[in-house]
Coordinates of C-alpha atoms and ligand atoms in Angstrom, one line a residue:
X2 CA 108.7 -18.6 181.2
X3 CA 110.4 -21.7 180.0
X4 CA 108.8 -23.7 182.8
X5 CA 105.6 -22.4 181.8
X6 CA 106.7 -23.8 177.8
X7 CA 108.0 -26.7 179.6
X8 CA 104.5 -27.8 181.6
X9 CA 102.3 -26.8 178.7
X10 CA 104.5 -29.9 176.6
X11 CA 104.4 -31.9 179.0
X12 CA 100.5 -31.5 179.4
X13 CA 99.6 -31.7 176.0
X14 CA 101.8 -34.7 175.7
X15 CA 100.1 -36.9 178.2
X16 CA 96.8 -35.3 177.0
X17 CA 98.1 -36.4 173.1
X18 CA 98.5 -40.3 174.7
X19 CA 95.3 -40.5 176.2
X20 CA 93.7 -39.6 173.4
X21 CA 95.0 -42.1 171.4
X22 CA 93.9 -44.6 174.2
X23 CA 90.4 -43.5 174.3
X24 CA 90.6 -44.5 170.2
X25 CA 92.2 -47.4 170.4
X26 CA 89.5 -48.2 173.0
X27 CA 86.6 -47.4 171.1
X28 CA 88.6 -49.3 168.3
X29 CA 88.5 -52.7 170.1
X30 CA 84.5 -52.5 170.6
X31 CA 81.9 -52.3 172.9
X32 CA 82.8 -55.6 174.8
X33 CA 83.9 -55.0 178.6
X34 CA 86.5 -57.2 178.6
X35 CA 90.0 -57.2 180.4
X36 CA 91.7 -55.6 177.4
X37 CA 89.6 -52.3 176.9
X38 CA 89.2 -52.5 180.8
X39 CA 93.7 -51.6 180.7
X40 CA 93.4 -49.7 178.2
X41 CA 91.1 -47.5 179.9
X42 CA 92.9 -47.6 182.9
X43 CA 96.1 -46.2 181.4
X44 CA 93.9 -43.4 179.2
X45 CA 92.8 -42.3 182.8
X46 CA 96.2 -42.2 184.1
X47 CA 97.6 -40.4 181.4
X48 CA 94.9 -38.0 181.7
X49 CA 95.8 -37.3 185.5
X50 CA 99.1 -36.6 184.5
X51 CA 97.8 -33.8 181.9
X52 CA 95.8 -32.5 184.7
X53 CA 98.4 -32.4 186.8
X54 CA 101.0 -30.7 184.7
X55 CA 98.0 -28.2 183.2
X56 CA 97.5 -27.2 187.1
X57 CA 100.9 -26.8 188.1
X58 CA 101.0 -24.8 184.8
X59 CA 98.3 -22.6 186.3
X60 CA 99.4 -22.0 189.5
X61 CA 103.1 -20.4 188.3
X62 CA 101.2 -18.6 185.9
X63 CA 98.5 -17.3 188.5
X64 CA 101.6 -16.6 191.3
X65 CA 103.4 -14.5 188.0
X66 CA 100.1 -12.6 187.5
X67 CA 100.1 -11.2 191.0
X68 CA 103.7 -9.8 191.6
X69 CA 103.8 -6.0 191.8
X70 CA 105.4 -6.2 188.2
X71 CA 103.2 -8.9 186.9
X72 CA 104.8 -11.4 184.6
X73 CA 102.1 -12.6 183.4
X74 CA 98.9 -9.9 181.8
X75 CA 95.4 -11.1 182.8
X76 CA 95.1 -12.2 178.9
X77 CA 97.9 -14.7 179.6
X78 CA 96.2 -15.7 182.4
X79 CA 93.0 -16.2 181.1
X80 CA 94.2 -18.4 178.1
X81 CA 96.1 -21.0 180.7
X82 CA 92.8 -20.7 182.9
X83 CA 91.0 -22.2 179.2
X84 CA 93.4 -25.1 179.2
X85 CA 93.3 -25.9 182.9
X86 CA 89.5 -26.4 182.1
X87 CA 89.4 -28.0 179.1
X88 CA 91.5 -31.0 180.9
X89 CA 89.4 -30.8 183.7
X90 CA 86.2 -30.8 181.8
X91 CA 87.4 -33.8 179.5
X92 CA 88.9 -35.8 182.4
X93 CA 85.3 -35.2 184.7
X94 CA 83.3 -35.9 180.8
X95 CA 85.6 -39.1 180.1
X96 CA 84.4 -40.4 183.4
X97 CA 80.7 -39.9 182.5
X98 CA 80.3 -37.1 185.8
X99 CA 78.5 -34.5 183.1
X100 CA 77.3 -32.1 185.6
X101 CA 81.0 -31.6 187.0
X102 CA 81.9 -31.5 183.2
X103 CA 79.5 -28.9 182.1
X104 CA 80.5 -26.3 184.9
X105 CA 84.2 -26.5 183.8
X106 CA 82.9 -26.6 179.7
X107 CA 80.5 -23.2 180.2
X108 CA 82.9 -21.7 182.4
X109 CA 85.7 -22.1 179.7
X110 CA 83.4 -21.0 177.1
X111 CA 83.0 -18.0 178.7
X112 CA 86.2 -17.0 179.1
X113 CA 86.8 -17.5 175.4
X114 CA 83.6 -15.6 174.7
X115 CA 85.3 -12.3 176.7
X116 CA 88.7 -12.9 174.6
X117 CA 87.1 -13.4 171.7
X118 CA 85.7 -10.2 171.9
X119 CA 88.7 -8.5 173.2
X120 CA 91.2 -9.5 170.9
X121 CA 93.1 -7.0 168.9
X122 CA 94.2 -9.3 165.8
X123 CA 91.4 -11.5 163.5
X124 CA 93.7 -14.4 164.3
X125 CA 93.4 -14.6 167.8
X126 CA 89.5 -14.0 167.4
X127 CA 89.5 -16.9 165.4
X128 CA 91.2 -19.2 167.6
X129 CA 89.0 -18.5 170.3
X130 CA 86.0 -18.9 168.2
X131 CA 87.3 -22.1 166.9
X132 CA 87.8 -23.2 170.8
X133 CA 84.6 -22.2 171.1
X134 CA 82.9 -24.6 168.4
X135 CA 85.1 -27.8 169.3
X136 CA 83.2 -27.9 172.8
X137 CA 79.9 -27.1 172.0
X138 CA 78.4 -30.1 171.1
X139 CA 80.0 -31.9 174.5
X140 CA 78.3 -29.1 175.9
X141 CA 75.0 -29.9 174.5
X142 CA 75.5 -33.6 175.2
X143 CA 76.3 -32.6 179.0
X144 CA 73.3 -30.8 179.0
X145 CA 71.5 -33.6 177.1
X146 CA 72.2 -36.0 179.9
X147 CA 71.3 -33.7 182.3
X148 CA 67.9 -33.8 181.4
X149 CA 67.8 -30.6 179.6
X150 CA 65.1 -30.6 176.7
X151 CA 65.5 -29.4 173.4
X152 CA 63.8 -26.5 172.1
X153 CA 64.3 -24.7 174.5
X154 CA 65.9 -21.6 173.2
X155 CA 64.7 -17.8 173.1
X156 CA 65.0 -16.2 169.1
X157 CA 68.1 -15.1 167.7
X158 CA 70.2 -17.6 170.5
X159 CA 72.1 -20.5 169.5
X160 CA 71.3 -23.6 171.8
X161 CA 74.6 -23.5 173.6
X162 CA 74.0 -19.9 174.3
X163 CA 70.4 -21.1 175.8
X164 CA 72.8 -24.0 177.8
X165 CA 75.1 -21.4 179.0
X166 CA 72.3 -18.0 179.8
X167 CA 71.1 -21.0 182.8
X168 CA 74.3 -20.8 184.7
X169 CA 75.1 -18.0 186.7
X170 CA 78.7 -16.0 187.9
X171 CA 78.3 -18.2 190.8
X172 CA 78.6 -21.3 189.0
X173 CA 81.3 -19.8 186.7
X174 CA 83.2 -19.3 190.2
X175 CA 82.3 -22.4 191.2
X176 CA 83.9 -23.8 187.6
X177 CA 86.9 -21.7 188.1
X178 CA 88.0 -19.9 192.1
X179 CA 88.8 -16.5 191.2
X180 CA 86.5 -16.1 187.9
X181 CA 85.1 -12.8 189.1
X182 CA 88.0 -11.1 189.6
X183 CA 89.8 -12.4 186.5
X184 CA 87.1 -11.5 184.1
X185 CA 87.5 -7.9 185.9
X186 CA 91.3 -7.8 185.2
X187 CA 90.8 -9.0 181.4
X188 CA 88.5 -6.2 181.3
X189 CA 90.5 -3.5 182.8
X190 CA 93.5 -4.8 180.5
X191 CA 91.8 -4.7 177.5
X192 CA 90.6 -1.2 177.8
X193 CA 93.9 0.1 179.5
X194 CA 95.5 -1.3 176.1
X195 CA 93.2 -0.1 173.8
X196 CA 93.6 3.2 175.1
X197 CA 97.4 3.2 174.7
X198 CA 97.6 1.5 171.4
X199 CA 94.1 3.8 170.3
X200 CA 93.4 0.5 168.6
X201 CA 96.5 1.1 165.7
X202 CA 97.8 -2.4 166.3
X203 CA 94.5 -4.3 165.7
X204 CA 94.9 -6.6 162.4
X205 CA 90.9 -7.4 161.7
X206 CA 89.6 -9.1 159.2
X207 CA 86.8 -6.9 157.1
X208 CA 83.7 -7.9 156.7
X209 CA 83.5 -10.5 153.5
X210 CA 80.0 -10.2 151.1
X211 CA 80.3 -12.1 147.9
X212 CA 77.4 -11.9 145.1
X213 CA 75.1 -10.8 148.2
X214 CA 76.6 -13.4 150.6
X215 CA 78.2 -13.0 153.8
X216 CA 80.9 -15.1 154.3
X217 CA 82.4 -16.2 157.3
X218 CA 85.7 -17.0 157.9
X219 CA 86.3 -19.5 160.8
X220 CA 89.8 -21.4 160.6
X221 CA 92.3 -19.3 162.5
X222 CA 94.8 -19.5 160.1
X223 CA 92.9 -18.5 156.6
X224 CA 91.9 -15.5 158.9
X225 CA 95.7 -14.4 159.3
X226 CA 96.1 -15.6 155.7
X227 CA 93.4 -12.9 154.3
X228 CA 93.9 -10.4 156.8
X229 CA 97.3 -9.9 155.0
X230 CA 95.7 -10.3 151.8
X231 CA 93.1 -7.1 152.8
X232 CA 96.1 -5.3 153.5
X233 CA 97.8 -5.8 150.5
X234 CA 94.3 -5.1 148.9
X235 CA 93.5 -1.6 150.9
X236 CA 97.5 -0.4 149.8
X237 CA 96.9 -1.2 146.5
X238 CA 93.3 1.0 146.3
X239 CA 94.8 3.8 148.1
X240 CA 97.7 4.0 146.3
X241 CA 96.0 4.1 143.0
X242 CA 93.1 6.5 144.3
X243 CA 95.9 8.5 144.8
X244 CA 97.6 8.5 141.1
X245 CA 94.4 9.3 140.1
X246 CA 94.2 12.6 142.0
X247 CA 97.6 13.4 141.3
X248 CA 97.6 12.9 137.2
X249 CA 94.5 15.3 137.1
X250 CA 95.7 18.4 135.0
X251 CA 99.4 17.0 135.2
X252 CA 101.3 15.5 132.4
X253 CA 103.7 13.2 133.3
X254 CA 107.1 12.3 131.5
X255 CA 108.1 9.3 130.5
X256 CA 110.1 8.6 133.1
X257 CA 107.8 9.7 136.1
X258 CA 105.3 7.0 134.4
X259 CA 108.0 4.2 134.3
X260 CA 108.8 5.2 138.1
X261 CA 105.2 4.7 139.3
X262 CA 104.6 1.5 137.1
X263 CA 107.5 -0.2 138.9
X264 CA 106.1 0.8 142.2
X265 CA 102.4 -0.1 141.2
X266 CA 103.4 -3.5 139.5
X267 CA 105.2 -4.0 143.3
X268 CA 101.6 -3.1 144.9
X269 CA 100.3 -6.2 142.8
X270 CA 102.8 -8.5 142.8
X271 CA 102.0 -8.2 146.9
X272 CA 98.3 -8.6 146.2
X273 CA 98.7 -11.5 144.5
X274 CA 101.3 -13.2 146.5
X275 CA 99.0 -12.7 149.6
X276 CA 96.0 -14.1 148.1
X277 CA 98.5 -16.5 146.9
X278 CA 99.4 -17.6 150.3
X279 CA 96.0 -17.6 151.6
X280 CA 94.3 -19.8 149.0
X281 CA 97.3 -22.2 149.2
X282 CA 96.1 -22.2 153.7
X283 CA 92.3 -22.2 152.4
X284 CA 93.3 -25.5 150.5
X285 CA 94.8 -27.0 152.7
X286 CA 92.2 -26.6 154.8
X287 CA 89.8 -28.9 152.9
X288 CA 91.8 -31.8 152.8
X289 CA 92.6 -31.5 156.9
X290 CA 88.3 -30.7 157.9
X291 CA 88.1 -33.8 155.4
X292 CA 85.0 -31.4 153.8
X293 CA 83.0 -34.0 151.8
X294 CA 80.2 -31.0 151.2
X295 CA 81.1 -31.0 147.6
X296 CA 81.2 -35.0 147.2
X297 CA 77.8 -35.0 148.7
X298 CA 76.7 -33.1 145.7
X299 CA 74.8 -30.3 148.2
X300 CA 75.2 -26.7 147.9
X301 CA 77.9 -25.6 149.5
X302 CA 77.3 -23.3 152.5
X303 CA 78.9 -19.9 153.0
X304 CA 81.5 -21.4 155.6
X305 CA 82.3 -24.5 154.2
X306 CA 85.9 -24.7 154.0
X307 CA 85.3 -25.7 149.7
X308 CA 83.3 -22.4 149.6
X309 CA 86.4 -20.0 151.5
X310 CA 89.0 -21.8 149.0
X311 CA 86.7 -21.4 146.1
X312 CA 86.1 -18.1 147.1
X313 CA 89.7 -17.2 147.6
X314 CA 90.9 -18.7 144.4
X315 CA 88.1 -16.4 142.2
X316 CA 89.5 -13.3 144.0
X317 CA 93.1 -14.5 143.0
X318 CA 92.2 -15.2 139.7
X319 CA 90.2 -12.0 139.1
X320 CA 93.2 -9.8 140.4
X321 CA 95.5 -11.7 138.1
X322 CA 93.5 -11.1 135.4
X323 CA 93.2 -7.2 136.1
X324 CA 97.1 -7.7 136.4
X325 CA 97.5 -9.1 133.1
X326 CA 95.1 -6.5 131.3
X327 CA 97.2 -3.9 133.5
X328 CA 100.4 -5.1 131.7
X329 CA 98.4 -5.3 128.2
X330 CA 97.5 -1.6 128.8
X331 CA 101.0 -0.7 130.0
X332 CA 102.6 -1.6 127.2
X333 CA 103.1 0.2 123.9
X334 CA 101.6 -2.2 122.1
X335 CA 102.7 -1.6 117.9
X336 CA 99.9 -1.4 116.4
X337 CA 99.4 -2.4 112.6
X338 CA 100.0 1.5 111.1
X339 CA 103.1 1.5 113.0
X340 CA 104.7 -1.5 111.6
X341 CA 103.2 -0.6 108.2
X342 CA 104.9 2.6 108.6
X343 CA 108.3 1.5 109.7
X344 CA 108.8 -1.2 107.0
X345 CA 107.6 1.9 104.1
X346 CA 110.2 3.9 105.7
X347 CA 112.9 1.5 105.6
X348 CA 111.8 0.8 101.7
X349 CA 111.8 4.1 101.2
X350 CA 115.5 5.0 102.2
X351 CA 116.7 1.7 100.9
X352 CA 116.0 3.4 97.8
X353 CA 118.1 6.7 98.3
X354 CA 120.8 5.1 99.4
X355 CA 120.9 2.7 96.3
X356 CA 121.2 6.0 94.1
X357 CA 123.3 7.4 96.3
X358 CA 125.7 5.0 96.2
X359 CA 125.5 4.8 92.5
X360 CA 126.1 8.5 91.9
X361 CA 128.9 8.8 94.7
X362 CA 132.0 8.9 93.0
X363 CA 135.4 8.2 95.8
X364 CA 135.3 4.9 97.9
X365 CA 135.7 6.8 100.9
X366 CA 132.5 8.1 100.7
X367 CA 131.0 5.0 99.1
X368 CA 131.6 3.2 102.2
X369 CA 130.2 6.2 104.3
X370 CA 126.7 5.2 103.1
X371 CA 127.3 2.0 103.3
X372 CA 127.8 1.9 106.9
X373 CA 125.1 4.7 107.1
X374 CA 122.6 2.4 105.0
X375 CA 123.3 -0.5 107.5
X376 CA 122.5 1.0 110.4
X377 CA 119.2 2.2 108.7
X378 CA 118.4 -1.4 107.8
X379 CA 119.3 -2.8 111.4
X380 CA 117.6 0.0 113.3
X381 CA 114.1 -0.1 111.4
X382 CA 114.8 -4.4 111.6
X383 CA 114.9 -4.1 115.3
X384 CA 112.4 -2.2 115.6
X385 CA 110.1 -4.5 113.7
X386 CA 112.0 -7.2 116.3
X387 CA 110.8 -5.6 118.9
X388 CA 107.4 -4.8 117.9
X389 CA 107.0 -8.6 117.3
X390 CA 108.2 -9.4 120.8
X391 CA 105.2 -7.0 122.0
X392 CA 103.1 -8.7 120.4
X393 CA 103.8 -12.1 121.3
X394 CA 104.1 -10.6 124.9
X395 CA 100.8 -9.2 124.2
X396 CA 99.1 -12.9 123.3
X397 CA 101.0 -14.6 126.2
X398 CA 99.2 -12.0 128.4
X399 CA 95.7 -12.7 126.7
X400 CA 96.2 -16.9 127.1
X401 CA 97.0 -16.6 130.8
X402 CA 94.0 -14.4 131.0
X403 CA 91.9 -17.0 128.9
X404 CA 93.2 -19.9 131.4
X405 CA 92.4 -17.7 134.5
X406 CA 88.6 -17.0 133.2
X407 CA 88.0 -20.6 132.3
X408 CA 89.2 -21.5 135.8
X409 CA 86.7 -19.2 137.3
X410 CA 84.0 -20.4 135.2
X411 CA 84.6 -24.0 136.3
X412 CA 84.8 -23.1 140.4
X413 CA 81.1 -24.6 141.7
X414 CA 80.2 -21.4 143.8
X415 CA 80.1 -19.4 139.7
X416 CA 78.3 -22.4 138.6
X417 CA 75.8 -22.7 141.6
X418 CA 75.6 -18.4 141.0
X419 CA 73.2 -17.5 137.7
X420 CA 74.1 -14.1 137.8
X421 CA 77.8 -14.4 138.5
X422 CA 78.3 -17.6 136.3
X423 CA 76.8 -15.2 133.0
X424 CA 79.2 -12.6 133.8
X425 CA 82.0 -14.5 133.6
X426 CA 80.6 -16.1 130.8
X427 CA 80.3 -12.8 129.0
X428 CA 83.9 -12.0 129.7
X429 CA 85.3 -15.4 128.7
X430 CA 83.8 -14.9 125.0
X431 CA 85.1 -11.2 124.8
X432 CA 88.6 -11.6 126.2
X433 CA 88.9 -15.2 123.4
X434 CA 87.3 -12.5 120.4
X435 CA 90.1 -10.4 121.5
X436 CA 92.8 -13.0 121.7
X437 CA 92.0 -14.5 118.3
X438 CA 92.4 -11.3 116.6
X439 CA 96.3 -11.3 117.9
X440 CA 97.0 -14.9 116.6
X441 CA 97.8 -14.2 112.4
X442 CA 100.7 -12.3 113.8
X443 CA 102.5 -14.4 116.3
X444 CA 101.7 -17.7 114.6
X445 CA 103.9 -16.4 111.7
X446 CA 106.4 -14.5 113.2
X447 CA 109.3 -15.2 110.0
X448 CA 106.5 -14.1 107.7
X449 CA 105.4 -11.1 108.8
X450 CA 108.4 -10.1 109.4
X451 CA 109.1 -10.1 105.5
X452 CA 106.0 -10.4 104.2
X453 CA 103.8 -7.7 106.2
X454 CA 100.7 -8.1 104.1
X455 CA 100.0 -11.5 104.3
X456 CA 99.6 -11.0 108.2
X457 CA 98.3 -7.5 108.5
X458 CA 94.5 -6.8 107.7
Ligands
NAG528 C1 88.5 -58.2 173.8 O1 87.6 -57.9 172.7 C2 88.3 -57.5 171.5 C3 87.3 -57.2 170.5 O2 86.0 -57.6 170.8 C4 89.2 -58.7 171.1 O3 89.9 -58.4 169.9 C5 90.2 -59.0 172.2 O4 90.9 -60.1 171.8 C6 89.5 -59.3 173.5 N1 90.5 -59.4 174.6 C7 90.4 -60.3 175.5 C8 91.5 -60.3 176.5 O5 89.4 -61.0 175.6
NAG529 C1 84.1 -14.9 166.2 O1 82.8 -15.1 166.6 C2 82.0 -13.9 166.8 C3 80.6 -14.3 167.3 O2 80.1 -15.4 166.7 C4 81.9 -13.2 165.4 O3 81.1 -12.0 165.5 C5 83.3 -12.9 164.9 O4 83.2 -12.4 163.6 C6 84.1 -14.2 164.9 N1 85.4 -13.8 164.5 C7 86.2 -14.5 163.6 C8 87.5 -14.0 163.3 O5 85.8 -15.6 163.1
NAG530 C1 86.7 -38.3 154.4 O1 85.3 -38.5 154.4 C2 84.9 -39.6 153.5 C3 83.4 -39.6 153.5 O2 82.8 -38.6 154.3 C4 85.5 -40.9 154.0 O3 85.1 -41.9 153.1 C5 87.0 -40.8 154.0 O4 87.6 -42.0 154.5 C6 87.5 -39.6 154.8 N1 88.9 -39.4 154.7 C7 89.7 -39.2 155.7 C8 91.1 -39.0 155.4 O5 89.3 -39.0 156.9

């Protein structure tokens, strides 16, 4: 296996040169002259040392595949077949021979078609779909060469698919000796595994619709990124679908509530670290497609990398918020009788133990209700402490919510949205009424502690 790792470097190193030759070339201009005429000559010979390594890789891997205990699964096999013909394909395109090139380019693409559709995880869907899109459009310049006319493409088919329906599993055979019977071991493999596995193992991506818009997901690695994210999302739904059909009719104590909080709050903390993760990919991602869609000022389309990171970041930012109100709701927020109360209360026996004190006649005892008085007075004081912590808790919890909504209101997809950009609208004003009403008592936290009225309304 390590000389399969080693070939595979070795391939995509020569491959890597060449393609900084054929840059440089296109760099120094049009003119023929002795200069790009070497450069091209050493792109070309770094190329046939890709395509030698790439075939040398294929052959071990195709003698591996045919052991009694194969060493290599027809999935392996079909992947190296892919690279073997995207050298080939490039090395007969960079020499302008486009019928050789399109053979090896179809053939390829169908081989990434068949794992495309056989593959168990999201991930490895995308990166065959992704292979898929880079070579289209030197397929449909092959073609283009070729003589093929536009237009010419039956309803509900792409144009590559039109390229592709005019070649045959002849010419596929042609592109690749021992296509048929590959295809046939993929196949078997595939169902052989999905019988084992009853399809337990597969890690899919679900289905996306946002404000009545499908959204496709392309880059391999956002895929991963939110097919973790789903999970995290599905665990979290289950899990509190279940609470709900457990609490009906049962009361809980105290501490079975605190129990489940800790185990909930765990359940969101994973949400939001995965969607997290996967906005941080789907940013990324931007800045490496170079997307200029929003620059341009143009609605963004539904794949757009902008549009997936915008999208990503409203579903992080709506989940925090629901976190947020979660922890407001959680918490046994004092509310303005309560304090009232436990201030009276403390007035109250202040007063006893004044006259008490004053009628008590040995110092033994005096000192009794002095210790007794206090602890009164340091009890009902941290309890007003700690009612003001709350509370300041409380507002902390309403500005992050107040940042996350303006955030969403500012993302372009809400903007571009009527509907969606007025609901969020709505919610901003609500959730700012609300935090407003909590600011009298943290902005004077000395004097409401001693002077409740002023604060209290
Ligand atoms: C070839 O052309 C490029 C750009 O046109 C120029 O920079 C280079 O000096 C030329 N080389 C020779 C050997 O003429
Ligand atoms: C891959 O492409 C197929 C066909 O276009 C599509 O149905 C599928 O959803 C794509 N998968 C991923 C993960 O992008
Ligand atoms: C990104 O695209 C813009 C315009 O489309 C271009 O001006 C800029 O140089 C590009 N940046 C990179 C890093 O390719």
């Amino acid at each position: 296996m390590i000389t399969l790792h080693l070939l595979l470097f070795q391939a995509e190193r020569a491959l890597a040169f060449s393609q900084e030759l054929q840059r440089e070339a296109t760099a120094t201009g049009q003119s023929q002259n002795a200069s790009t005429y070497a450069i091209k000559k050493e792109q070309y010979s770094r190329l046939r040392k890709a395509l030698a390594y790439a075939t040398e890789l294929y052959d071990i891997a195709h003698e591996l595949s045919e052991t009694p205990d194969p060493r290599v699964d027809p999935v392996t096999l079909a992947e190296v077949s892919t690279y073997l013909l995207q050298i080939q394909a490039t090395t007969s395109f960079s020499k302008a021979r486009h019928d050789e090139a399109i053979v090896k380019f179809v053939t390829r693409r169908k081989l990434l078609a068949l794992l495309s559709d056989g593959a168990i995880t999201s991930h490895a869907q995308a990166l065959a779909n992704q292979s898929m899109d880079e070579s289209d459009p030197l397929i449909r310049f092959c073609a283009y060469k070729m003589g093929r006319k536009q237009g010419e493409i039956a309803s509900g088919q792409s144009e590559v698919d039109a390229i592709v329906a005019d070649f045959d599993n002849d010419a596929f055979e042609e592109g690749l000796p021992g296509y048929k019977k590959l295809v046939a071991d993929v196949k078997k493999f595939i169902e052989e595994r999905d019988a084992v596995e009853g399809g337990a193992n597969r890690q899919m991506l679900e289905p996306i619709r946002w404000a009545g818009e499908a959204i496709e997901i392309r880059n391999a690695e956002v895929v991963r990124a939110m097919v973790r994210a789903q999970a995290a999302l599905k665990a979290l739904q289950s899990a509190d679908a279940k609470e709900k059909e457990e609490q009906e009719g049962v009361k809980k104590t105290a501490k079975m509530r605190v129990g489940s909080r800790g185990k909930s709050m765990k359940r969101w903390d994973n949400v939001l670290g995965t969607l997290g993760d996967a906005e941080a990919v789907a940013r990324r991602q931007i800045v490496d497609d170079n997307d200029s869609s929003l620059a341009g000022g143009s609605v963004l389309t539904s794949s757009s990398p902008t549009f997936i990171h915008q999208y990503i970041l409203f579903l992080l930012l709506t989940y925090r918020i629901r976190r947020d109100l979660l922890f407001i709701d959680s918490m046994e927020t004092p509310t303005d009788k309560s304090i009232l109360k436990a201030i009276s209360v403390q007035s109250i026996k202040k007063k006893a133990q004044t006259s008490k004190v004053a009628s008590s006649a040995t110092s033994k005892k005096k000192s009794t209700a002095n210790h007794y008085a206090k602890r009164d007075i340091s009890i009902s004081r941290s309890k007003r402490e700690e009612a003001l912590k709350a509370l300041q808790a409380v507002t902390k919890l309403y500005d992050s919510i107040v940042q996350s909504v303006e955030q969403i209101s500012g993302l372009t997809i809400v903007e571009e949205r009527e509907n969606v950009w007025r609901g969020v609208n709505g919610f901003e004003a609500y959730v700012k009424a609300i935090k407003y009403d909590f600011v009298p008592f943290f902005d004077l936290p000395e004097a409401s502690a001693d002077r409740p009225h002023m604060c209290l309304r």
